[in-house]
Amino acid sequence: MPLDSVDPLDADELMNFAERIEQLSPADAEWVGSLFQECMRARMREAELLSGLTEAGATESTEFDAQLAQVALDAAEWLKTLWNVGYMGAGSFPSQPRSAFPLIELEDVIKSALFARIREGKRPLPFPPPTRHGLPWHDLVESAEITYDVAAEIVRDDQGQSIGAIVEACPDWQLIEEITKDREYIIQHRGLGPLFRLRIEHPETSPTSTLRREPPRWTRQIRLQERGGFRSYTLEWPQEEGGMQSISLRAATWERAESEAGYWIVTKHPEMYGQVKFEKAE
């Protein structure tokens, strides 16, 4: 059947495809989901092109189609992250191995901090962030200069040794180092991401404790190259067998290069995320 004789799918039909993708096996869902996202990008691009050709009276409808396409793309990214990473807040997503996608209600969409983050154009983390009373706590991982007042306690084993911490009702904090006995600790959430300094305040002196992100432990260079009037950035990263490898960054500015370098680290070396600072090398 010639392609030009096939009517375009409407928005409802496209969203039905998204729901059917969820029912596929994980192996099939990954490549079918990627193909679906590319189709949605093409639809959104088509809407953008049409918006420049239509009369003023039709502009509003075309813009709505583009907005709907973007929502669909964001929803696809959200669902993919839920499956691959497995966090919805409040522990409502089953741990791996997973055999079926959970039922998502309207309330899950409205209250999802992850979906709101994606709608803002921010990339999801490739691992579940700490939670604060059951909700993903992205700001804690991404803000370096803030000291938070928190409710916290140290978890001890049968011999009274400190083995972990509960912070803002999140029990997944690991104890890395005890700085001051019964008072100050270095902790990390699930062994991934930044390190934090937890200072336990005694109830008789203060009702809350404090939590602050530790300064970076490592320094890595980002190299700027200019050829033919074009700028490019590469991240210099040491190899296990010795020597350095250059990681190409999709960036035209230093700020974007830092962001892309951080995202590369979070996907390749999540245990180091938030513990690396970058310096310019020309």
mmCIF file of C-alpha atoms in Angstrom:
data_model
loop_
_atom_site.group_PDB
_atom_site.id
_atom_site.type_symbol
_atom_site.label_atom_id
_atom_site.label_comp_id
_atom_site.label_asym_id
_atom_site.label_seq_id
_atom_site.Cartn_x
_atom_site.Cartn_y
_atom_site.Cartn_z
ATOM 1 C CA MET A 1 0.000 0.000 0.000
ATOM 2 C CA PRO A 2 1.500 3.387 -0.985
ATOM 3 C CA LEU A 3 2.451 5.514 2.020
ATOM 4 C CA ASP A 4 0.645 8.575 0.673
ATOM 5 C CA SER A 5 -2.656 6.659 0.783
ATOM 6 C CA VAL A 6 -2.379 5.938 4.528
ATOM 7 C CA ASP A 7 -4.064 8.459 6.814
ATOM 8 C CA PRO A 8 -1.861 9.844 9.615
ATOM 9 C CA LEU A 9 -2.547 8.442 13.064
ATOM 10 C CA ASP A 10 -4.282 10.793 15.461
ATOM 11 C CA ALA A 11 -3.035 11.549 18.987
ATOM 12 C CA ASP A 12 -5.278 8.942 20.658
ATOM 13 C CA GLU A 13 -4.009 6.187 18.363
ATOM 14 C CA LEU A 14 -0.405 7.175 19.064
ATOM 15 C CA MET A 15 -0.958 7.072 22.821
ATOM 16 C CA ASN A 16 -2.563 3.622 22.435
ATOM 17 C CA PHE A 17 0.693 2.480 20.873
ATOM 18 C CA ALA A 18 2.563 3.798 23.923
ATOM 19 C CA GLU A 19 0.356 1.706 26.199
ATOM 20 C CA ARG A 20 0.857 -1.414 24.062
ATOM 21 C CA ILE A 21 4.630 -0.979 24.163
ATOM 22 C CA GLU A 22 4.473 -1.333 27.959
ATOM 23 C CA GLN A 23 3.071 -4.859 27.492
ATOM 24 C CA LEU A 24 6.009 -6.075 25.399
ATOM 25 C CA SER A 25 8.919 -8.041 26.780
ATOM 26 C CA PRO A 26 11.754 -5.844 28.141
ATOM 27 C CA ALA A 27 13.999 -6.696 25.156
ATOM 28 C CA ASP A 28 11.350 -5.773 22.590
ATOM 29 C CA ALA A 29 10.072 -2.791 24.578
ATOM 30 C CA GLU A 30 13.510 -1.146 24.474
ATOM 31 C CA TRP A 31 13.909 -1.048 20.676
ATOM 32 C CA VAL A 32 10.216 -0.524 19.946
ATOM 33 C CA GLY A 33 10.140 2.312 22.499
ATOM 34 C CA SER A 34 13.156 3.957 20.829
ATOM 35 C CA LEU A 35 11.490 3.667 17.424
ATOM 36 C CA PHE A 36 8.277 5.137 18.847
ATOM 37 C CA GLN A 37 10.197 8.127 20.263
ATOM 38 C CA GLU A 38 11.767 8.775 16.833
ATOM 39 C CA CYS A 39 8.306 8.686 15.236
ATOM 40 C CA MET A 40 7.050 11.183 17.808
ATOM 41 C CA ARG A 41 10.018 13.454 17.131
ATOM 42 C CA ALA A 42 9.217 13.323 13.411
ATOM 43 C CA ARG A 43 5.573 14.149 14.142
ATOM 44 C CA MET A 44 6.598 17.090 16.326
ATOM 45 C CA ARG A 45 8.984 18.354 13.618
ATOM 46 C CA GLU A 46 6.217 18.052 11.042
ATOM 47 C CA ALA A 47 3.958 20.118 13.270
ATOM 48 C CA GLU A 48 6.644 22.781 13.626
ATOM 49 C CA LEU A 49 7.069 23.000 9.849
ATOM 50 C CA LEU A 50 3.346 23.147 9.246
ATOM 51 C CA SER A 51 2.976 25.939 11.777
ATOM 52 C CA GLY A 52 5.068 28.174 9.514
ATOM 53 C CA LEU A 53 2.882 27.423 6.488
ATOM 54 C CA THR A 54 -0.628 27.649 7.907
ATOM 55 C CA GLU A 55 -2.809 30.730 8.104
ATOM 56 C CA ALA A 56 -3.173 32.583 11.378
ATOM 57 C CA GLY A 57 -6.467 30.857 12.101
ATOM 58 C CA ALA A 58 -4.876 27.402 11.951
ATOM 59 C CA THR A 59 -1.767 28.268 13.974
ATOM 60 C CA GLU A 60 -3.329 27.545 17.342
ATOM 61 C CA SER A 61 -4.280 23.989 16.347
ATOM 62 C CA THR A 62 -0.797 23.215 14.980
ATOM 63 C CA GLU A 63 0.890 24.559 18.105
ATOM 64 C CA PHE A 64 -1.348 22.340 20.197
ATOM 65 C CA ASP A 65 -0.238 19.309 18.156
ATOM 66 C CA ALA A 66 3.407 20.224 18.776
ATOM 67 C CA GLN A 67 2.788 20.596 22.492
ATOM 68 C CA LEU A 68 1.003 17.252 22.589
ATOM 69 C CA ALA A 69 3.906 15.614 20.791
ATOM 70 C CA GLN A 70 6.348 17.018 23.338
ATOM 71 C CA VAL A 71 4.217 15.701 26.194
ATOM 72 C CA ALA A 72 4.201 12.286 24.524
ATOM 73 C CA LEU A 73 7.993 12.376 24.186
ATOM 74 C CA ASP A 74 8.377 13.349 27.820
ATOM 75 C CA ALA A 75 5.975 10.606 28.878
ATOM 76 C CA ALA A 76 7.968 8.043 26.882
ATOM 77 C CA GLU A 77 11.185 9.186 28.602
ATOM 78 C CA TRP A 78 9.451 8.984 31.986
ATOM 79 C CA LEU A 79 8.157 5.453 31.405
ATOM 80 C CA LYS A 80 11.538 4.309 30.105
ATOM 81 C CA THR A 81 13.239 5.679 33.223
ATOM 82 C CA LEU A 82 10.707 4.007 35.497
ATOM 83 C CA TRP A 83 11.450 0.668 33.865
ATOM 84 C CA ASN A 84 15.239 0.947 33.582
ATOM 85 C CA VAL A 85 15.979 2.823 36.807
ATOM 86 C CA GLY A 86 12.952 1.893 38.878
ATOM 87 C CA TYR A 87 12.023 4.853 41.015
ATOM 88 C CA MET A 88 8.619 6.423 41.429
ATOM 89 C CA GLY A 89 9.001 7.651 44.994
ATOM 90 C CA ALA A 90 7.580 5.988 48.081
ATOM 91 C CA GLY A 91 8.977 2.646 46.916
ATOM 92 C CA SER A 92 5.942 1.897 44.746
ATOM 93 C CA PHE A 93 7.978 0.474 41.860
ATOM 94 C CA PRO A 94 9.022 -3.192 42.209
ATOM 95 C CA SER A 95 12.696 -3.974 42.417
ATOM 96 C CA GLN A 96 14.505 -5.912 39.702
ATOM 97 C CA PRO A 97 14.019 -8.392 38.146
ATOM 98 C CA ARG A 98 10.735 -6.995 36.818
ATOM 99 C CA SER A 99 8.232 -8.978 34.789
ATOM 100 C CA ALA A 100 5.364 -6.517 34.359
ATOM 101 C CA PHE A 101 5.007 -2.760 34.269
ATOM 102 C CA PRO A 102 2.971 -1.423 37.211
ATOM 103 C CA LEU A 103 -0.400 0.186 36.737
ATOM 104 C CA ILE A 104 -0.003 3.963 36.609
ATOM 105 C CA GLU A 105 -2.905 6.097 37.769
ATOM 106 C CA LEU A 106 -3.599 9.759 37.052
ATOM 107 C CA GLU A 107 -2.378 10.650 40.560
ATOM 108 C CA ASP A 108 1.009 9.053 39.792
ATOM 109 C CA VAL A 109 1.418 11.374 36.799
ATOM 110 C CA ILE A 110 0.303 14.506 38.636
ATOM 111 C CA LYS A 111 2.456 13.903 41.720
ATOM 112 C CA SER A 112 5.538 12.477 39.991
ATOM 113 C CA ALA A 113 8.600 14.622 40.731
ATOM 114 C CA LEU A 114 10.455 12.698 38.029
ATOM 115 C CA PHE A 115 7.860 13.488 35.344
ATOM 116 C CA ALA A 116 7.866 17.155 36.388
ATOM 117 C CA ARG A 117 11.659 17.138 36.114
ATOM 118 C CA ILE A 118 11.549 15.718 32.577
ATOM 119 C CA ARG A 119 8.892 18.256 31.553
ATOM 120 C CA GLU A 120 11.314 20.991 32.674
ATOM 121 C CA GLY A 121 13.862 19.664 30.184
ATOM 122 C CA LYS A 122 16.129 18.065 32.786
ATOM 123 C CA ARG A 123 17.640 14.637 32.317
ATOM 124 C CA PRO A 124 16.651 11.909 34.775
ATOM 125 C CA LEU A 125 19.375 10.361 36.890
ATOM 126 C CA PRO A 126 20.311 6.796 35.904
ATOM 127 C CA PHE A 127 19.832 5.692 39.517
ATOM 128 C CA PRO A 128 17.158 6.440 42.121
ATOM 129 C CA PRO A 129 17.981 9.624 44.073
ATOM 130 C CA PRO A 130 17.534 9.881 47.849
ATOM 131 C CA THR A 131 13.971 10.407 48.985
ATOM 132 C CA ARG A 132 12.533 12.894 51.441
ATOM 133 C CA HIS A 133 9.436 11.446 53.074
ATOM 134 C CA GLY A 134 8.914 9.199 50.074
ATOM 135 C CA LEU A 135 9.465 11.771 47.292
ATOM 136 C CA PRO A 136 12.592 11.920 45.065
ATOM 137 C CA TRP A 137 15.026 14.496 46.476
ATOM 138 C CA HIS A 138 16.845 15.694 43.332
ATOM 139 C CA ASP A 139 17.893 19.051 44.814
ATOM 140 C CA LEU A 140 20.009 17.330 47.447
ATOM 141 C CA VAL A 141 22.070 15.544 44.786
ATOM 142 C CA GLU A 142 22.456 18.562 42.512
ATOM 143 C CA SER A 143 22.944 21.467 44.959
ATOM 144 C CA ALA A 144 26.469 21.738 46.325
ATOM 145 C CA GLU A 145 26.333 24.735 48.659
ATOM 146 C CA ILE A 146 23.211 24.082 50.732
ATOM 147 C CA THR A 147 23.108 22.808 54.297
ATOM 148 C CA TYR A 148 19.815 21.073 55.045
ATOM 149 C CA ASP A 149 18.192 20.696 58.425
ATOM 150 C CA VAL A 150 17.080 17.078 58.587
ATOM 151 C CA ALA A 151 15.583 14.481 60.875
ATOM 152 C CA ALA A 152 18.216 11.741 61.066
ATOM 153 C CA GLU A 153 19.358 8.812 63.145
ATOM 154 C CA ILE A 154 22.227 6.332 63.008
ATOM 155 C CA VAL A 155 21.489 2.631 62.512
ATOM 156 C CA ARG A 156 23.581 0.254 64.639
ATOM 157 C CA ASP A 157 24.115 -3.511 64.628
ATOM 158 C CA ASP A 158 23.763 -5.864 67.598
ATOM 159 C CA GLN A 159 27.235 -4.899 68.822
ATOM 160 C CA GLY A 160 26.384 -1.200 68.757
ATOM 161 C CA GLN A 161 28.519 -0.456 65.690
ATOM 162 C CA SER A 162 27.295 2.244 63.319
ATOM 163 C CA ILE A 163 26.333 0.673 59.977
ATOM 164 C CA GLY A 164 24.026 3.162 58.267
ATOM 165 C CA ALA A 165 21.697 6.114 58.636
ATOM 166 C CA ILE A 166 18.059 7.065 58.191
ATOM 167 C CA VAL A 167 17.667 10.596 56.821
ATOM 168 C CA GLU A 168 14.260 12.203 56.313
ATOM 169 C CA ALA A 169 12.622 8.742 56.557
ATOM 170 C CA CYS A 170 14.930 7.305 53.848
ATOM 171 C CA PRO A 171 16.694 4.174 55.202
ATOM 172 C CA ASP A 172 19.067 3.618 52.250
ATOM 173 C CA TRP A 173 22.018 5.684 53.441
ATOM 174 C CA GLN A 174 25.339 3.866 53.825
ATOM 175 C CA LEU A 175 27.929 4.862 56.381
ATOM 176 C CA ILE A 176 31.278 5.588 54.687
ATOM 177 C CA GLU A 177 33.250 7.052 57.586
ATOM 178 C CA GLU A 178 32.729 8.121 61.194
ATOM 179 C CA ILE A 179 34.452 11.491 61.614
ATOM 180 C CA THR A 180 33.521 12.212 65.226
ATOM 181 C CA LYS A 181 32.204 9.388 67.367
ATOM 182 C CA ASP A 182 28.430 9.489 67.762
ATOM 183 C CA ARG A 183 28.342 12.935 66.186
ATOM 184 C CA GLU A 184 29.651 13.362 62.633
ATOM 185 C CA TYR A 185 29.621 10.947 59.691
ATOM 186 C CA ILE A 186 30.269 10.717 55.960
ATOM 187 C CA ILE A 187 27.356 8.956 54.284
ATOM 188 C CA GLN A 188 26.312 8.019 50.738
ATOM 189 C CA HIS A 189 22.949 7.001 49.334
ATOM 190 C CA ARG A 190 23.041 3.355 48.184
ATOM 191 C CA GLY A 191 26.755 3.679 47.438
ATOM 192 C CA LEU A 192 26.068 5.982 44.467
ATOM 193 C CA GLY A 193 26.407 9.691 43.841
ATOM 194 C CA PRO A 194 27.834 12.437 46.082
ATOM 195 C CA LEU A 195 29.131 12.007 49.612
ATOM 196 C CA PHE A 196 27.439 13.937 52.419
ATOM 197 C CA ARG A 197 28.492 15.039 55.879
ATOM 198 C CA LEU A 198 25.818 14.232 58.457
ATOM 199 C CA ARG A 199 26.109 15.990 61.794
ATOM 200 C CA ILE A 200 23.888 14.443 64.434
ATOM 201 C CA GLU A 201 22.569 16.948 66.936
ATOM 202 C CA HIS A 202 21.502 15.756 70.348
ATOM 203 C CA PRO A 203 17.808 16.305 71.178
ATOM 204 C CA GLU A 204 18.670 18.309 74.245
ATOM 205 C CA THR A 205 20.583 20.875 72.181
ATOM 206 C CA SER A 206 18.787 20.836 68.826
ATOM 207 C CA PRO A 207 15.740 18.985 67.450
ATOM 208 C CA THR A 208 17.313 18.578 64.004
ATOM 209 C CA SER A 209 20.559 17.392 62.452
ATOM 210 C CA THR A 210 22.337 18.871 59.429
ATOM 211 C CA LEU A 211 23.280 17.381 56.073
ATOM 212 C CA ARG A 212 25.713 18.967 53.617
ATOM 213 C CA ARG A 213 27.308 17.728 50.425
ATOM 214 C CA GLU A 214 31.059 17.067 50.602
ATOM 215 C CA PRO A 215 33.489 18.911 48.267
ATOM 216 C CA PRO A 216 34.679 16.970 45.186
ATOM 217 C CA ARG A 217 37.407 14.398 45.781
ATOM 218 C CA TRP A 218 38.777 14.290 42.221
ATOM 219 C CA THR A 219 39.641 16.777 39.486
ATOM 220 C CA ARG A 220 39.291 16.063 35.777
ATOM 221 C CA GLN A 221 40.188 18.293 32.835
ATOM 222 C CA ILE A 222 37.898 19.360 30.022
ATOM 223 C CA ARG A 223 39.883 20.302 26.934
ATOM 224 C CA LEU A 224 38.783 23.032 24.521
ATOM 225 C CA GLN A 225 39.744 22.733 20.866
ATOM 226 C CA GLU A 226 39.077 25.273 18.126
ATOM 227 C CA ARG A 227 39.369 24.297 14.478
ATOM 228 C CA GLY A 228 38.070 26.252 11.514
ATOM 229 C CA GLY A 229 36.080 28.541 13.750
ATOM 230 C CA PHE A 230 34.329 25.634 15.517
ATOM 231 C CA ARG A 231 34.666 24.813 19.197
ATOM 232 C CA SER A 232 34.634 21.324 20.652
ATOM 233 C CA TYR A 233 35.129 19.977 24.161
ATOM 234 C CA THR A 234 36.517 16.658 25.355
ATOM 235 C CA LEU A 235 36.716 15.165 28.830
ATOM 236 C CA GLU A 236 40.098 13.708 29.756
ATOM 237 C CA TRP A 237 39.551 10.478 31.696
ATOM 238 C CA PRO A 238 42.241 8.080 33.016
ATOM 239 C CA GLN A 239 42.126 4.476 31.824
ATOM 240 C CA GLU A 240 42.579 1.516 34.155
ATOM 241 C CA GLU A 241 45.486 0.181 32.109
ATOM 242 C CA GLY A 242 47.145 3.595 32.083
ATOM 243 C CA GLY A 243 47.023 6.579 29.788
ATOM 244 C CA MET A 244 44.112 8.902 29.109
ATOM 245 C CA GLN A 245 41.045 8.641 26.941
ATOM 246 C CA SER A 246 39.274 11.638 25.427
ATOM 247 C CA ILE A 247 35.488 11.644 25.739
ATOM 248 C CA SER A 248 33.780 13.848 23.143
ATOM 249 C CA LEU A 249 31.157 16.134 24.677
ATOM 250 C CA ARG A 250 28.161 17.482 22.773
ATOM 251 C CA ALA A 251 28.693 21.058 23.839
ATOM 252 C CA ALA A 252 29.422 24.473 22.380
ATOM 253 C CA THR A 253 29.910 26.300 25.691
ATOM 254 C CA TRP A 254 31.860 25.596 28.869
ATOM 255 C CA GLU A 255 28.677 25.413 30.955
ATOM 256 C CA ARG A 256 27.168 22.806 28.646
ATOM 257 C CA ALA A 257 30.473 20.906 28.579
ATOM 258 C CA GLU A 258 30.418 20.649 32.366
ATOM 259 C CA SER A 259 26.839 19.410 32.251
ATOM 260 C CA GLU A 260 27.604 16.807 29.588
ATOM 261 C CA ALA A 261 30.732 15.651 31.444
ATOM 262 C CA GLY A 262 28.694 15.220 34.605
ATOM 263 C CA TYR A 263 26.096 13.204 32.713
ATOM 264 C CA TRP A 264 28.807 10.952 31.243
ATOM 265 C CA ILE A 265 30.157 10.284 34.731
ATOM 266 C CA VAL A 266 26.722 9.548 36.147
ATOM 267 C CA THR A 267 26.115 6.918 33.448
ATOM 268 C CA LYS A 268 29.604 5.345 33.389
ATOM 269 C CA HIS A 269 30.838 5.837 36.960
ATOM 270 C CA PRO A 270 27.771 6.552 39.150
ATOM 271 C CA GLU A 271 29.767 5.925 42.328
ATOM 272 C CA MET A 272 31.836 9.034 41.448
ATOM 273 C CA TYR A 273 28.966 11.312 40.432
ATOM 274 C CA GLY A 274 29.040 14.589 42.334
ATOM 275 C CA GLN A 275 32.593 13.947 43.543
ATOM 276 C CA VAL A 276 34.435 15.299 40.484
ATOM 277 C CA LYS A 277 35.203 18.935 39.701
ATOM 278 C CA PHE A 278 36.248 20.106 36.256
ATOM 279 C CA GLU A 279 38.988 22.466 35.181
ATOM 280 C CA LYS A 280 39.729 23.936 31.769
ATOM 281 C CA ALA A 281 42.627 22.666 29.698
ATOM 282 C CA GLU A 282 43.540 24.271 26.366
#
